[in-house]
Amino acid sequence: QVQLVESGGGLVQAGGSLRLSCAASGRTFSIAMGWFRQVPGKEREFVAAMARSGGNTHYADSVKGRFTISKDNAKNTGYLQMNSLKPEDTAVYYCAARYGTDWYSTSYDYPYWGQGTQVTVSS
């Protein structure tokens, strides 16, 4: 079992930056992590994913070049650095985890989820 707690969301102006954190606890060895986001009335959307090793990442086209996924194994914490934010990035952001070696880009791949953190980008 893995428990995840996100933090770092908030209100930011367009063009600004935020860093989301995802603290993992429990059996955290061998986990791959991902970030998703969701707005009311829409399905949860893939944002970024990282393989267990940390050396292989994948991004949605909408965030490529602006967002960076990373992790600190010593702290059991994953991060999503978000730069050049746009109003359309406004959503609840969720981190997710699963046991596995690769990166995974669909929500069905992840059994463990955090509670979500709100990100609001004003124009």
PDB file of C-alpha atoms in Angstrom:
ATOM      1  CA  GLN A   1       0.000   0.000   0.000  1.00  0.00           C
ATOM      2  CA  VAL A   2       1.067   3.551  -0.766  1.00  0.00           C
ATOM      3  CA  GLN A   3      -0.356   6.739   0.693  1.00  0.00           C
ATOM      4  CA  LEU A   4       0.035  10.019  -1.193  1.00  0.00           C
ATOM      5  CA  VAL A   5      -0.430  13.592  -0.009  1.00  0.00           C
ATOM      6  CA  GLU A   6      -0.219  16.526  -2.423  1.00  0.00           C
ATOM      7  CA  SER A   7       0.605  20.097  -1.523  1.00  0.00           C
ATOM      8  CA  GLY A   8       1.655  23.307  -3.232  1.00  0.00           C
ATOM      9  CA  GLY A   9      -1.463  24.306  -5.098  1.00  0.00           C
ATOM     10  CA  GLY A  10      -2.841  27.826  -5.042  1.00  0.00           C
ATOM     11  CA  LEU A  11      -3.737  30.914  -7.020  1.00  0.00           C
ATOM     12  CA  VAL A  12      -1.226  32.324  -9.493  1.00  0.00           C
ATOM     13  CA  GLN A  13      -1.341  34.811 -12.352  1.00  0.00           C
ATOM     14  CA  ALA A  14      -0.880  33.699 -15.919  1.00  0.00           C
ATOM     15  CA  GLY A  15       2.801  33.329 -16.721  1.00  0.00           C
ATOM     16  CA  GLY A  16       3.650  32.440 -13.150  1.00  0.00           C
ATOM     17  CA  SER A  17       4.977  29.244 -11.608  1.00  0.00           C
ATOM     18  CA  LEU A  18       3.999  26.720  -8.961  1.00  0.00           C
ATOM     19  CA  ARG A  19       5.623  23.568  -7.662  1.00  0.00           C
ATOM     20  CA  LEU A  20       3.406  20.751  -6.513  1.00  0.00           C
ATOM     21  CA  SER A  21       4.701  18.148  -4.098  1.00  0.00           C
ATOM     22  CA  CYS A  22       3.529  14.596  -3.547  1.00  0.00           C
ATOM     23  CA  ALA A  23       4.715  12.960  -0.334  1.00  0.00           C
ATOM     24  CA  ALA A  24       4.581   9.180  -0.446  1.00  0.00           C
ATOM     25  CA  SER A  25       4.497   6.815   2.519  1.00  0.00           C
ATOM     26  CA  GLY A  26       4.037   3.115   3.021  1.00  0.00           C
ATOM     27  CA  ARG A  27       5.676   0.627   0.675  1.00  0.00           C
ATOM     28  CA  THR A  28       7.291   3.219  -1.569  1.00  0.00           C
ATOM     29  CA  PHE A  29       9.999   1.111  -3.159  1.00  0.00           C
ATOM     30  CA  SER A  30       9.625   0.349  -6.865  1.00  0.00           C
ATOM     31  CA  ILE A  31       6.879   2.871  -7.534  1.00  0.00           C
ATOM     32  CA  ALA A  32       6.294   4.846 -10.688  1.00  0.00           C
ATOM     33  CA  MET A  33       4.522   8.184 -10.349  1.00  0.00           C
ATOM     34  CA  GLY A  34       2.211  10.284 -12.439  1.00  0.00           C
ATOM     35  CA  TRP A  35       0.319  13.549 -12.303  1.00  0.00           C
ATOM     36  CA  PHE A  36      -3.208  14.099 -13.575  1.00  0.00           C
ATOM     37  CA  ARG A  37      -5.645  16.985 -13.468  1.00  0.00           C
ATOM     38  CA  GLN A  38      -9.391  17.355 -13.574  1.00  0.00           C
ATOM     39  CA  VAL A  39     -11.888  20.151 -14.030  1.00  0.00           C
ATOM     40  CA  PRO A  40     -15.573  19.819 -13.117  1.00  0.00           C
ATOM     41  CA  GLY A  41     -17.572  17.971 -15.728  1.00  0.00           C
ATOM     42  CA  LYS A  42     -14.542  16.536 -17.505  1.00  0.00           C
ATOM     43  CA  GLU A  43     -12.562  13.333 -17.262  1.00  0.00           C
ATOM     44  CA  ARG A  44      -9.301  13.180 -15.407  1.00  0.00           C
ATOM     45  CA  GLU A  45      -6.524  14.205 -17.784  1.00  0.00           C
ATOM     46  CA  PHE A  46      -2.970  12.915 -17.950  1.00  0.00           C
ATOM     47  CA  VAL A  47      -0.286  15.538 -17.299  1.00  0.00           C
ATOM     48  CA  ALA A  48       3.067  13.833 -16.705  1.00  0.00           C
ATOM     49  CA  ALA A  49       4.582  10.520 -15.673  1.00  0.00           C
ATOM     50  CA  MET A  50       7.919   9.201 -14.526  1.00  0.00           C
ATOM     51  CA  ALA A  51       9.316   5.702 -14.538  1.00  0.00           C
ATOM     52  CA  ARG A  52      10.542   4.131 -11.338  1.00  0.00           C
ATOM     53  CA  SER A  53      14.164   4.924 -12.136  1.00  0.00           C
ATOM     54  CA  GLY A  54      13.383   8.598 -12.686  1.00  0.00           C
ATOM     55  CA  GLY A  55      15.257   8.603 -15.954  1.00  0.00           C
ATOM     56  CA  ASN A  56      12.280   8.174 -18.241  1.00  0.00           C
ATOM     57  CA  THR A  57       9.515  10.775 -18.348  1.00  0.00           C
ATOM     58  CA  HIS A  58       6.482  11.495 -20.487  1.00  0.00           C
ATOM     59  CA  TYR A  59       4.310  14.597 -20.826  1.00  0.00           C
ATOM     60  CA  ALA A  60       0.990  15.592 -22.301  1.00  0.00           C
ATOM     61  CA  ASP A  61       1.440  17.785 -25.352  1.00  0.00           C
ATOM     62  CA  SER A  62      -0.401  20.608 -23.605  1.00  0.00           C
ATOM     63  CA  VAL A  63       2.270  20.916 -20.897  1.00  0.00           C
ATOM     64  CA  LYS A  64       5.406  19.816 -22.711  1.00  0.00           C
ATOM     65  CA  GLY A  65       8.185  22.360 -22.312  1.00  0.00           C
ATOM     66  CA  ARG A  66       6.407  24.078 -19.403  1.00  0.00           C
ATOM     67  CA  PHE A  67       6.027  21.372 -16.753  1.00  0.00           C
ATOM     68  CA  THR A  68       8.714  19.116 -15.279  1.00  0.00           C
ATOM     69  CA  ILE A  69       8.149  15.976 -13.244  1.00  0.00           C
ATOM     70  CA  SER A  70      10.829  14.885 -10.803  1.00  0.00           C
ATOM     71  CA  LYS A  71      11.311  13.034  -7.542  1.00  0.00           C
ATOM     72  CA  ASP A  72      13.587  12.918  -4.531  1.00  0.00           C
ATOM     73  CA  ASN A  73      13.964   9.298  -3.473  1.00  0.00           C
ATOM     74  CA  ALA A  74      15.584  10.248  -0.182  1.00  0.00           C
ATOM     75  CA  LYS A  75      12.481  12.214   0.758  1.00  0.00           C
ATOM     76  CA  ASN A  76       9.973   9.849  -0.878  1.00  0.00           C
ATOM     77  CA  THR A  77       8.533  12.899  -2.584  1.00  0.00           C
ATOM     78  CA  GLY A  78       7.550  13.612  -6.159  1.00  0.00           C
ATOM     79  CA  TYR A  79       7.268  17.047  -7.710  1.00  0.00           C
ATOM     80  CA  LEU A  80       5.579  18.784 -10.582  1.00  0.00           C
ATOM     81  CA  GLN A  81       7.226  22.081 -11.477  1.00  0.00           C
ATOM     82  CA  MET A  82       4.798  24.180 -13.485  1.00  0.00           C
ATOM     83  CA  ASN A  83       6.092  27.224 -15.358  1.00  0.00           C
ATOM     84  CA  SER A  84       4.468  29.650 -17.794  1.00  0.00           C
ATOM     85  CA  LEU A  85       1.078  28.777 -16.382  1.00  0.00           C
ATOM     86  CA  LYS A  86      -2.030  29.493 -18.429  1.00  0.00           C
ATOM     87  CA  PRO A  87      -5.665  29.917 -17.348  1.00  0.00           C
ATOM     88  CA  GLU A  88      -6.462  26.615 -19.050  1.00  0.00           C
ATOM     89  CA  ASP A  89      -4.136  24.895 -16.579  1.00  0.00           C
ATOM     90  CA  THR A  90      -6.686  25.610 -13.854  1.00  0.00           C
ATOM     91  CA  ALA A  91      -7.759  22.283 -12.343  1.00  0.00           C
ATOM     92  CA  VAL A  92      -7.474  19.986  -9.354  1.00  0.00           C
ATOM     93  CA  TYR A  93      -4.128  18.219  -9.669  1.00  0.00           C
ATOM     94  CA  TYR A  94      -3.656  14.662  -8.442  1.00  0.00           C
ATOM     95  CA  CYS A  95      -0.547  12.605  -8.016  1.00  0.00           C
ATOM     96  CA  ALA A  96      -0.758   8.874  -8.537  1.00  0.00           C
ATOM     97  CA  ALA A  97       1.486   5.877  -7.980  1.00  0.00           C
ATOM     98  CA  ARG A  98       1.772   2.251  -8.899  1.00  0.00           C
ATOM     99  CA  TYR A  99       4.301  -0.533  -8.640  1.00  0.00           C
ATOM    100  CA  GLY A 100       6.139  -0.942 -11.898  1.00  0.00           C
ATOM    101  CA  THR A 101       9.245   0.014 -13.838  1.00  0.00           C
ATOM    102  CA  ASP A 102       7.859   2.039 -16.752  1.00  0.00           C
ATOM    103  CA  TRP A 103       5.852   5.259 -17.015  1.00  0.00           C
ATOM    104  CA  TYR A 104       2.078   5.022 -17.364  1.00  0.00           C
ATOM    105  CA  SER A 105      -0.255   7.601 -18.871  1.00  0.00           C
ATOM    106  CA  THR A 106      -3.802   6.477 -18.149  1.00  0.00           C
ATOM    107  CA  SER A 107      -5.629   6.841 -14.862  1.00  0.00           C
ATOM    108  CA  TYR A 108      -6.593   3.159 -14.943  1.00  0.00           C
ATOM    109  CA  ASP A 109      -2.923   2.249 -14.575  1.00  0.00           C
ATOM    110  CA  TYR A 110      -2.704   3.759 -11.095  1.00  0.00           C
ATOM    111  CA  PRO A 111      -4.275   2.203  -7.985  1.00  0.00           C
ATOM    112  CA  TYR A 112      -2.971   4.801  -5.531  1.00  0.00           C
ATOM    113  CA  TRP A 113      -4.085   8.438  -5.542  1.00  0.00           C
ATOM    114  CA  GLY A 114      -3.657  11.547  -3.465  1.00  0.00           C
ATOM    115  CA  GLN A 115      -6.508  13.787  -2.383  1.00  0.00           C
ATOM    116  CA  GLY A 116      -5.785  16.483  -4.981  1.00  0.00           C
ATOM    117  CA  THR A 117      -4.699  20.095  -4.776  1.00  0.00           C
ATOM    118  CA  GLN A 118      -6.390  23.040  -6.482  1.00  0.00           C
ATOM    119  CA  VAL A 119      -4.430  25.119  -8.967  1.00  0.00           C
ATOM    120  CA  THR A 120      -6.067  28.298 -10.209  1.00  0.00           C
ATOM    121  CA  VAL A 121      -4.447  30.474 -12.874  1.00  0.00           C
ATOM    122  CA  SER A 122      -5.926  33.926 -13.329  1.00  0.00           C
ATOM    123  CA  SER A 123      -5.719  35.851 -16.587  1.00  0.00           C
TER     124      SER A 123
END
